[in-house]
Short mmCIF file of C-alpha atoms and ligand atoms in Angstrom, two decimals:
data_model
loop_
_atom_site.label_atom_id
_atom_site.label_comp_id
_atom_site.label_asym_id
_atom_site.label_seq_id
_atom_site.Cartn_x
_atom_site.Cartn_y
_atom_site.Cartn_z
CA MET A 1 130.30 107.45 106.54
CA ASN A 2 127.68 105.13 105.28
CA ASP A 3 128.22 102.65 108.07
CA PHE A 4 127.36 105.36 110.52
CA GLU A 5 124.22 106.21 108.64
CA ASP A 6 123.21 102.57 108.81
CA ILE A 7 123.96 102.46 112.53
CA TRP A 8 121.90 105.60 112.99
CA GLU A 9 118.94 104.03 111.24
CA ILE A 10 119.17 100.96 113.46
CA ILE A 11 119.32 103.16 116.54
CA LEU A 12 116.39 105.16 115.32
CA ASN A 13 114.36 101.97 114.92
CA LYS A 14 115.23 100.98 118.48
CA ILE A 15 114.21 104.37 119.83
CA GLY A 16 110.97 104.00 117.92
CA GLU A 17 110.17 100.78 119.78
CA ASP A 18 110.01 102.62 123.11
CA THR A 19 108.29 105.80 121.94
CA THR A 20 104.77 106.64 120.93
CA GLN A 21 104.31 107.14 117.21
CA ILE A 22 103.48 110.83 117.53
CA MET A 23 106.50 111.61 119.71
CA PHE A 24 108.70 109.52 117.48
CA ASP A 25 107.60 111.24 114.27
CA LEU A 26 107.98 114.68 115.76
CA TYR A 27 111.37 114.33 117.40
CA PRO A 28 113.81 111.42 116.89
CA LYS A 29 112.64 110.86 113.35
CA ALA A 30 113.22 114.50 112.50
CA LEU A 31 116.89 114.07 113.34
CA LYS A 32 119.30 113.69 110.49
CA PHE A 33 122.70 112.06 110.73
CA GLU A 34 125.33 114.53 109.62
CA LYS A 35 128.75 113.12 110.42
CA TYR A 36 131.01 111.38 112.89
CA GLU A 37 134.19 113.23 113.73
CA ASN A 38 136.58 113.32 116.73
CA ASP A 39 134.54 110.86 118.80
CA THR A 40 131.47 113.00 118.23
CA VAL A 41 128.24 112.10 116.46
CA TYR A 42 126.63 115.12 114.81
CA LEU A 43 122.90 115.01 114.28
CA SER A 44 120.85 117.87 112.92
CA ILE A 45 117.27 118.98 113.42
CA ASP A 46 115.15 121.65 111.77
CA LYS A 47 113.69 123.50 114.75
CA GLU A 48 115.10 124.90 117.97
CA PHE A 49 112.12 123.73 120.06
CA LYS A 50 112.62 120.19 118.79
CA LYS A 51 116.23 120.30 119.88
CA LYS A 52 115.09 121.18 123.41
CA VAL A 53 112.80 118.18 123.58
CA ILE A 54 115.50 115.91 122.17
CA ASP A 55 118.02 117.19 124.71
CA ASP A 56 115.54 116.55 127.43
CA LYS A 57 114.14 113.19 126.52
CA PHE A 58 116.24 111.50 123.89
CA ARG A 59 119.84 112.62 124.29
CA ALA A 60 120.69 110.04 126.96
CA PRO A 61 119.17 106.99 125.24
CA ILE A 62 120.61 107.95 121.84
CA THR A 63 124.09 108.37 123.28
CA GLN A 64 123.77 105.09 125.13
CA LEU A 65 122.66 103.23 122.01
CA PHE A 66 125.57 104.62 120.00
CA GLU A 67 127.98 103.52 122.68
CA ASP A 68 126.40 100.06 122.92
CA THR A 69 126.59 99.63 119.16
CA LEU A 70 130.08 101.01 118.65
CA GLY A 71 131.63 99.68 121.86
CA PHE A 72 133.32 102.94 122.81
CA PRO A 73 132.17 106.25 124.31
CA VAL A 74 130.94 109.03 122.02
CA LYS A 75 129.78 112.60 122.42
CA LEU A 76 126.54 113.75 120.87
CA GLU A 77 126.11 117.14 119.19
CA ILE A 78 122.71 118.23 117.99
CA ILE A 79 122.73 121.16 115.62
CA VAL A 80 119.79 123.16 114.31
CA ILE A 81 119.80 123.58 110.54
CA ASN A 82 117.29 125.66 108.65
CA PRO A 83 115.15 123.19 106.73
CA ASP A 84 115.08 125.33 103.60
CA LEU A 85 118.80 124.83 103.28
CA MET A 86 118.75 121.10 103.84
CA GLU A 87 115.79 120.17 101.65
CA GLU A 88 117.88 118.15 99.26
CA ASN A 89 119.42 116.03 101.95
CA GLN A 90 116.60 115.05 104.23
CA ILE A 91 116.78 111.48 105.37
CA ASP A 92 113.13 110.93 105.87
CA GLY A 93 111.18 113.59 104.05
CA ILE A 94 108.07 112.49 102.28
CA ILE A 95 108.25 111.72 98.60
CA ALA A 96 108.57 115.08 96.95
CA GLU A 97 105.35 116.41 95.53
CA ASN A 98 106.99 116.99 92.15
CA THR A 99 108.30 113.42 92.03
CA GLN A 100 104.76 112.29 92.26
CA GLN A 101 103.47 114.82 89.81
CA LYS A 102 106.07 113.64 87.38
CA LEU A 103 104.81 110.10 87.74
CA THR A 104 101.22 110.99 86.94
CA ALA A 105 101.66 113.99 84.68
CA ARG A 106 102.06 111.94 81.52
CA TYR A 107 98.82 110.05 82.09
CA THR A 108 96.60 112.51 80.25
CA PHE A 109 94.03 112.32 77.48
CA GLU A 110 96.35 114.38 75.28
CA ASN A 111 99.10 111.78 75.59
CA PHE A 112 96.80 108.90 74.81
CA ILE A 113 96.92 107.73 71.20
CA THR A 114 93.59 106.51 69.93
CA GLY A 115 92.71 103.96 67.31
CA SER A 116 89.70 101.79 66.60
CA GLU A 117 90.63 99.45 69.50
CA ASN A 118 90.58 102.01 72.30
CA ASN A 119 88.57 104.86 70.82
CA LEU A 120 85.35 104.05 72.66
CA ALA A 121 87.06 103.60 76.01
CA TYR A 122 88.85 106.89 75.48
CA ASN A 123 85.71 108.80 74.60
CA ILE A 124 83.68 107.33 77.41
CA ALA A 125 86.38 108.21 79.94
CA LEU A 126 86.64 111.71 78.53
CA ALA A 127 82.88 112.31 78.49
CA ALA A 128 82.50 110.97 82.02
CA SER A 129 85.22 113.23 83.33
CA LYS A 130 83.74 116.28 81.63
CA GLN A 131 80.31 115.63 83.14
CA PRO A 132 80.97 113.53 86.22
CA GLY A 133 78.01 111.52 87.45
CA MET A 134 75.77 112.68 84.62
CA LYS A 135 76.54 110.67 81.54
CA TYR A 136 78.05 107.26 82.06
CA ASN A 137 77.96 105.83 85.54
CA PRO A 138 79.67 103.68 86.61
CA VAL A 139 82.28 103.52 83.87
CA PHE A 140 83.81 100.05 83.71
CA ILE A 141 86.83 99.63 81.44
CA TYR A 142 88.55 96.31 80.96
CA GLY A 143 91.33 94.79 78.90
CA ALA A 144 94.62 92.93 79.02
CA SER A 145 97.78 94.18 80.65
CA GLY A 146 99.66 97.10 79.13
CA LEU A 147 96.83 98.51 77.04
CA GLY A 148 96.38 101.85 78.79
CA LYS A 149 93.67 101.17 81.37
CA THR A 150 95.51 102.79 84.25
CA HIS A 151 96.53 105.60 81.91
CA LEU A 152 92.86 106.34 81.14
CA LEU A 153 91.88 106.07 84.79
CA PHE A 154 94.46 108.72 85.69
CA ALA A 155 93.57 110.85 82.70
CA ALA A 156 89.96 110.96 83.92
CA TYR A 157 91.10 111.63 87.47
CA ASN A 158 93.44 114.42 86.33
CA LYS A 159 90.68 115.97 84.24
CA ILE A 160 88.18 115.96 87.08
CA MET A 161 90.73 117.49 89.44
CA GLU A 162 91.62 120.10 86.86
CA ASN A 163 87.99 121.15 86.48
CA ASN A 164 87.12 120.86 90.18
CA PRO A 165 90.25 121.28 92.26
CA ASN A 166 88.23 120.99 95.46
CA ALA A 167 86.42 117.81 94.56
CA LYS A 168 86.62 115.01 97.11
CA VAL A 169 88.14 112.22 95.11
CA VAL A 170 89.85 108.93 95.85
CA ILE A 171 91.92 107.03 93.34
CA THR A 172 93.01 103.61 94.54
CA SER A 173 93.52 100.01 93.54
CA TYR A 174 91.07 97.41 94.74
CA GLU A 175 93.84 95.73 96.69
CA SER A 176 94.57 98.89 98.67
CA TYR A 177 90.90 99.63 99.15
CA TYR A 178 90.42 96.11 100.46
CA ASN A 179 93.32 96.43 102.92
CA GLU A 180 92.00 99.74 104.15
CA LEU A 181 88.56 98.25 104.71
CA LEU A 182 90.04 95.26 106.58
CA ASP A 183 92.00 97.60 108.83
CA CYS A 184 88.85 99.54 109.60
CA ILE A 185 87.00 96.36 110.44
CA LYS A 186 89.84 95.35 112.79
CA THR A 187 89.85 98.71 114.53
CA LYS A 188 86.06 99.01 114.41
CA THR A 189 86.18 102.25 112.46
CA GLN A 190 83.97 101.18 109.58
CA SER A 191 81.66 104.11 110.07
CA GLU A 192 84.53 106.54 109.38
CA PHE A 193 85.44 104.47 106.36
CA HIS A 194 81.88 104.63 105.04
CA GLN A 195 81.67 108.29 105.87
CA LYS A 196 84.78 108.92 103.80
CA TYR A 197 83.86 106.87 100.75
CA ARG A 198 80.15 107.48 100.58
CA ASN A 199 80.62 111.24 100.56
CA LEU A 200 83.05 111.33 97.67
CA ASP A 201 82.51 113.30 94.49
CA ALA A 202 84.31 110.67 92.47
CA LEU A 203 85.85 107.26 93.09
CA PHE A 204 88.43 105.57 90.85
CA ILE A 205 89.29 101.92 91.45
CA ASP A 206 92.01 100.17 89.47
CA ASP A 207 92.37 96.39 89.04
CA ILE A 208 89.00 95.50 90.53
CA GLN A 209 89.44 91.89 89.36
CA PHE A 210 90.96 91.13 92.77
CA ILE A 211 87.48 91.53 94.25
CA ILE A 212 86.66 87.99 93.21
CA ARG A 213 88.79 86.82 96.14
CA ALA A 214 86.91 88.99 98.64
CA GLY A 215 83.98 87.45 100.49
CA THR A 216 80.33 88.40 100.18
CA GLN A 217 80.41 90.82 103.07
CA LEU A 218 83.28 92.89 101.71
CA GLN A 219 81.82 92.92 98.23
CA GLU A 220 78.50 94.08 99.66
CA ASP A 221 80.33 96.86 101.41
CA LEU A 222 81.62 98.16 98.08
CA PHE A 223 78.17 97.76 96.59
CA HIS A 224 76.70 100.08 99.21
CA THR A 225 79.40 102.66 98.60
CA ILE A 226 78.85 102.56 94.86
CA ASP A 227 75.10 102.55 95.27
CA THR A 228 75.14 105.60 97.54
CA MET A 229 77.44 107.47 95.20
CA TYR A 230 75.36 106.47 92.21
CA GLN A 231 72.14 107.69 93.85
CA ASN A 232 73.89 111.00 94.56
CA ARG A 233 75.06 111.22 90.96
CA LYS A 234 78.71 110.94 91.84
CA GLN A 235 81.09 109.48 89.31
CA ILE A 236 82.43 105.95 89.73
CA PHE A 237 85.22 104.73 87.53
CA ILE A 238 86.31 101.10 87.52
CA VAL A 239 89.16 99.32 85.74
CA SER A 240 89.56 95.57 85.45
CA ASP A 241 91.52 93.01 83.48
CA ARG A 242 88.28 91.16 82.67
CA PRO A 243 84.58 91.97 82.25
CA PRO A 244 82.02 91.32 85.02
CA LYS A 245 80.67 88.34 83.11
CA ASP A 246 84.01 86.59 83.56
CA MET A 247 84.05 87.21 87.30
CA SER A 248 82.04 84.26 88.54
CA THR A 249 82.20 85.12 92.23
CA LEU A 250 81.15 88.72 91.72
CA GLU A 251 78.14 89.56 93.88
CA GLU A 252 74.94 89.83 91.89
CA ARG A 253 74.12 93.35 93.07
CA LEU A 254 77.52 94.67 92.04
CA ARG A 255 77.26 92.92 88.72
CA SER A 256 73.92 94.49 87.94
CA ARG A 257 75.14 97.90 89.10
CA PHE A 258 78.05 97.59 86.66
CA ASN A 259 75.75 96.36 83.91
CA ASN A 260 73.52 99.38 84.35
CA GLY A 261 76.44 101.67 83.74
CA ILE A 262 78.70 101.31 80.76
CA ILE A 263 81.14 98.46 80.21
CA GLN A 264 83.80 98.96 77.57
CA ASP A 265 86.81 96.94 76.51
CA ILE A 266 90.20 98.04 75.21
CA LEU A 267 91.77 95.76 72.62
CA PRO A 268 95.40 95.54 71.54
CA PRO A 269 96.27 98.36 69.13
CA ASP A 270 96.31 97.72 65.39
CA LYS A 271 99.44 98.36 63.38
CA ASP A 272 98.71 102.02 62.60
CA THR A 273 98.10 102.75 66.27
CA ARG A 274 101.26 100.90 67.25
CA ILE A 275 103.28 102.98 64.82
CA ALA A 276 101.66 106.18 66.09
CA ILE A 277 102.48 105.21 69.69
CA ILE A 278 106.13 104.47 68.85
CA ASN A 279 106.43 107.77 67.00
CA LYS A 280 104.79 109.76 69.76
CA LYS A 281 106.98 108.22 72.42
CA ALA A 282 110.13 108.78 70.34
CA GLU A 283 109.11 112.36 69.66
CA GLN A 284 108.68 112.98 73.38
CA MET A 285 112.24 111.79 73.90
CA ASP A 286 113.59 113.73 70.96
CA LEU A 287 114.61 110.46 69.38
CA ARG A 288 114.51 109.89 65.63
CA ILE A 289 113.68 106.30 64.70
CA PRO A 290 113.86 105.34 61.00
CA ALA A 291 110.47 104.33 59.55
CA SER A 292 111.72 100.84 58.72
CA VAL A 293 112.73 100.27 62.36
CA THR A 294 109.41 101.62 63.63
CA GLU A 295 107.63 99.21 61.34
CA PHE A 296 109.83 96.33 62.44
CA ILE A 297 109.04 97.01 66.12
CA ALA A 298 105.33 97.38 65.36
CA ASP A 299 105.37 94.00 63.63
CA LYS A 300 107.14 92.26 66.46
CA ILE A 301 105.20 93.71 69.40
CA GLN A 302 101.48 93.50 68.84
CA LYS A 303 99.79 93.07 72.17
CA ASN A 304 101.26 95.41 74.71
CA VAL A 305 101.80 99.16 74.63
CA ARG A 306 104.03 99.04 77.67
CA GLN A 307 106.41 96.81 75.74
CA LEU A 308 106.37 99.21 72.79
CA GLU A 309 107.36 101.97 75.18
CA GLY A 310 109.98 99.74 76.76
CA VAL A 311 111.68 99.18 73.40
CA VAL A 312 111.75 102.89 72.61
CA ASN A 313 113.19 103.66 76.06
CA LYS A 314 115.86 101.05 75.63
CA ILE A 315 116.83 102.29 72.17
CA GLU A 316 117.23 105.75 73.59
CA ALA A 317 119.32 104.45 76.51
CA ILE A 318 121.63 102.43 74.26
CA LYS A 319 122.00 105.29 71.84
CA THR A 320 123.06 107.56 74.70
CA ILE A 321 125.56 105.03 76.04
CA ASN A 322 127.03 104.73 72.52
CA ASN A 323 127.53 108.47 72.16
CA GLY A 324 124.55 109.02 69.94
CA VAL A 325 125.08 106.12 67.56
CA PHE A 326 121.75 104.48 66.70
CA PRO A 327 121.70 100.76 67.62
CA SER A 328 122.15 98.19 64.82
CA SER A 329 119.23 96.09 63.63
CA GLU A 330 120.81 93.12 65.38
CA LYS A 331 120.76 95.07 68.64
CA ILE A 332 117.15 96.16 68.08
CA ARG A 333 116.18 92.52 67.64
CA GLU A 334 117.91 91.76 70.94
CA ILE A 335 116.10 94.61 72.71
CA ILE A 336 112.75 93.35 71.48
CA ASN A 337 113.50 89.84 72.71
CA GLU A 338 114.49 91.13 76.09
CA VAL A 339 111.40 93.29 76.47
CA THR A 340 108.99 90.57 75.41
CA ASN A 341 110.48 87.55 77.16
CA ASP A 342 108.23 86.57 80.06
CA ASN A 343 110.20 83.80 81.76
CA GLN A 344 113.00 85.72 83.29
CA PRO A 345 115.23 85.00 86.25
CA ALA A 346 115.10 87.40 89.20
CA SER A 347 118.16 89.32 88.01
CA VAL A 348 116.41 90.26 84.78
CA ILE A 349 113.26 91.28 86.62
CA ILE A 350 115.34 93.50 88.90
CA GLU A 351 116.96 95.14 85.90
CA LYS A 352 113.52 95.74 84.40
CA ILE A 353 112.18 97.19 87.62
CA LEU A 354 115.15 99.54 87.81
CA GLU A 355 114.67 100.53 84.18
CA ARG A 356 111.01 101.23 84.74
CA VAL A 357 111.60 103.33 87.85
CA SER A 358 114.48 105.05 86.08
CA THR A 359 112.31 106.15 83.15
CA ASP A 360 109.24 106.98 85.20
CA MET A 361 111.19 109.06 87.69
CA GLU A 362 113.91 110.29 85.37
CA VAL A 363 116.76 109.10 87.55
CA PRO A 364 119.58 107.13 85.87
CA ILE A 365 119.95 103.52 87.06
CA GLU A 366 123.55 104.11 88.19
CA GLU A 367 122.31 106.82 90.51
CA ILE A 368 119.53 104.65 91.88
CA LYS A 369 122.19 102.07 92.73
CA SER A 370 124.61 104.68 94.09
CA LYS A 371 124.89 105.97 97.63
CA LYS A 372 123.77 109.45 96.69
CA ARG A 373 121.23 110.87 99.07
CA ASP A 374 119.64 113.62 96.99
CA LYS A 375 115.95 113.56 97.59
CA LYS A 376 114.96 112.55 94.09
CA ILE A 377 117.51 109.76 93.87
CA LYS A 378 116.64 108.46 97.28
CA ASP A 379 112.93 108.42 96.42
CA ALA A 380 113.70 106.37 93.31
CA ARG A 381 115.89 103.99 95.31
CA GLN A 382 113.26 103.45 97.99
CA ILE A 383 110.55 102.87 95.40
CA SER A 384 112.77 100.34 93.56
CA ILE A 385 113.44 98.50 96.81
CA TYR A 386 109.76 98.40 97.60
CA ILE A 387 108.81 97.02 94.18
CA ILE A 388 111.60 94.42 94.20
CA ARG A 389 110.42 93.26 97.60
CA GLN A 390 106.84 92.96 96.34
CA ARG A 391 107.72 91.15 93.17
CA THR A 392 110.56 88.78 94.05
CA ASN A 393 111.16 86.35 96.88
CA MET A 394 114.40 88.04 97.80
CA THR A 395 115.29 88.56 101.44
CA LEU A 396 116.01 92.00 102.84
CA SER A 397 119.73 91.25 102.87
CA GLU A 398 119.72 90.05 99.27
CA ILE A 399 117.96 93.23 98.23
CA GLY A 400 120.44 95.19 100.31
CA ASP A 401 123.29 93.60 98.32
CA ILE A 402 121.99 95.13 95.09
CA PHE A 403 122.25 98.60 96.55
CA GLY A 404 125.06 98.10 99.03
CA LEU A 405 122.68 98.70 101.95
CA SER A 406 122.15 96.91 105.22
CA HIS A 407 119.04 94.84 105.73
CA SER A 408 117.69 97.32 108.26
CA THR A 409 118.03 100.16 105.77
CA VAL A 410 116.13 98.09 103.23
CA LEU A 411 113.43 97.42 105.78
CA HIS A 412 113.34 101.10 106.60
CA ALA A 413 112.88 101.98 102.91
CA ILE A 414 110.00 99.53 102.54
CA GLU A 415 108.28 100.85 105.65
CA GLN A 416 108.82 104.37 104.46
CA ILE A 417 107.11 103.70 101.14
CA GLU A 418 104.28 101.84 102.85
CA LYS A 419 103.68 104.86 105.03
CA GLU A 420 103.79 107.23 102.07
CA LYS A 421 101.32 105.03 100.23
CA GLU A 422 98.84 105.35 103.06
CA ALA A 423 99.13 109.12 103.02
CA LYS A 424 98.86 109.46 99.26
CA PRO A 425 96.27 107.36 97.47
CA SER A 426 97.54 108.36 94.05
CA LEU A 427 101.04 107.17 94.89
CA LYS A 428 99.46 103.96 96.09
CA ILE A 429 97.81 103.29 92.78
CA LEU A 430 100.94 104.15 90.79
CA LEU A 431 103.02 101.76 92.81
CA ASP A 432 100.40 99.04 92.63
CA ASN A 433 100.27 99.56 88.91
CA ILE A 434 104.01 99.13 88.53
CA VAL A 435 104.07 96.16 90.90
CA ASN A 436 101.33 94.46 88.90
CA ASP A 437 103.37 94.86 85.73
CA PHE A 438 106.14 92.54 86.87
P1 ADP B 1 97.31 98.78 81.93
O1 ADP B 1 96.84 99.51 83.14
O2 ADP B 1 96.22 98.51 80.95
O3 ADP B 1 98.12 97.56 82.21
P2 ADP B 1 98.87 101.16 81.52
O4 ADP B 1 97.81 102.19 81.56
O5 ADP B 1 99.75 101.05 82.70
O6 ADP B 1 98.29 99.74 81.13
O7 ADP B 1 99.75 101.44 80.20
C1 ADP B 1 101.04 100.92 80.03
C2 ADP B 1 101.93 101.98 79.43
O8 ADP B 1 101.56 102.19 78.09
C3 ADP B 1 101.78 103.31 80.12
O9 ADP B 1 103.05 103.91 80.19
C4 ADP B 1 100.85 104.11 79.24
O10 ADP B 1 101.11 105.49 79.31
C5 ADP B 1 101.16 103.55 77.87
N1 ADP B 1 100.00 103.52 76.96
C6 ADP B 1 99.07 102.57 76.89
N2 ADP B 1 98.17 102.82 75.94
C7 ADP B 1 98.55 103.98 75.38
C8 ADP B 1 98.04 104.79 74.30
N3 ADP B 1 96.94 104.44 73.62
N4 ADP B 1 98.71 105.92 73.99
C9 ADP B 1 99.83 106.27 74.66
N5 ADP B 1 100.36 105.56 75.66
C10 ADP B 1 99.73 104.42 76.03
MG1 MG B 2 97.10 98.98 85.16
#
């Protein structure tokens, strides 16, 4: 069965090479492989009118490609299936809205534990999102990895959207913003780009530190966007791993614009905050951790909230595997070592990526690695593939081996996610955030 699905994806790619993007998206891509039985390939589609076009224009080449690939003649049946009934099984649907909501829903002010180290950043972000453009502008928050910067950025974004559902807002990472700008320069559509950004009600940029690699012209471009928004009292929200003063190639005009707003750091949490974070996270998972263990973890992990969360997640996972038996202190020590060890071989990084996607998307790792095609599982699998590709030097075939997929299916997954990212800026920033963590 799966071999045929792989063959279908290869054929689909070939059809795509000879078809305009619009035609391709509307027709061949809307086809779903159903089954192969009695020398017949069954494909389904969601609309009668699409079937007519397929019969007319694509039936012959699809049949031919199947025959070329398989080496024997086949019949082709195209059936119309009501999309409401096949939702769960779509091959190429976009990442479900609720998948994405799940990813961002926990990044709220309510879920953010404050202590003396992050209190100011928290309050500035909150005040700015309650009165966008009026109080602190731009807001520039910086700090080391895993301290909640992206969390606060999303919390502010979520708050603004909650209060003004119609606001024109973009949330992005500098890397994605930069790529978008480059594309517009290539296709000479900068004026559309400027039109889009300079008319926003709020702009959120994560990981702006990458701007130090951009040349003067591209930095100036951002300056003009920020300046226009600032003059119009629109909120700008910037996150960085370092302050402007440590960005030596930052353009002077941007630097002074940032300096005129508010620049605030986030420091690693103190012990009380660390304990509160562990407790909160455990409580959310309905997990009871003895106070002595909480204290032990808080002593061992001092600089990174993500690692604190990682340990709690792992304890929960191991407890579940062991039928509810809480892991021994020896095991807890092991978990902490695993979570904090930075020099890992690729296999460990892959496991960590799968764990992260598994917790963020609430799909068990075994299912991500399985052949199941439920929408949610497939989303998680494609996202894992994408992140592994970004963060390791593995070839498509090597990545395919992890999941038992062909290299063309892996390529397809990566392209799929790249396309989704373009359509959904908030997905873009989530993925960039995860990628940057590994
Ligand atoms: P950064 O962007 O600074 O690298 P993130 O915002 O991605 O860090 O945070 C890493 C993880 O830790 C996220 O899952 C986030 O929800 C969590 N986190 C960080 N700080 C806090 C906090 N003060 N309270 C609750 N969760 C936090
Ligand atoms: Mg981040």
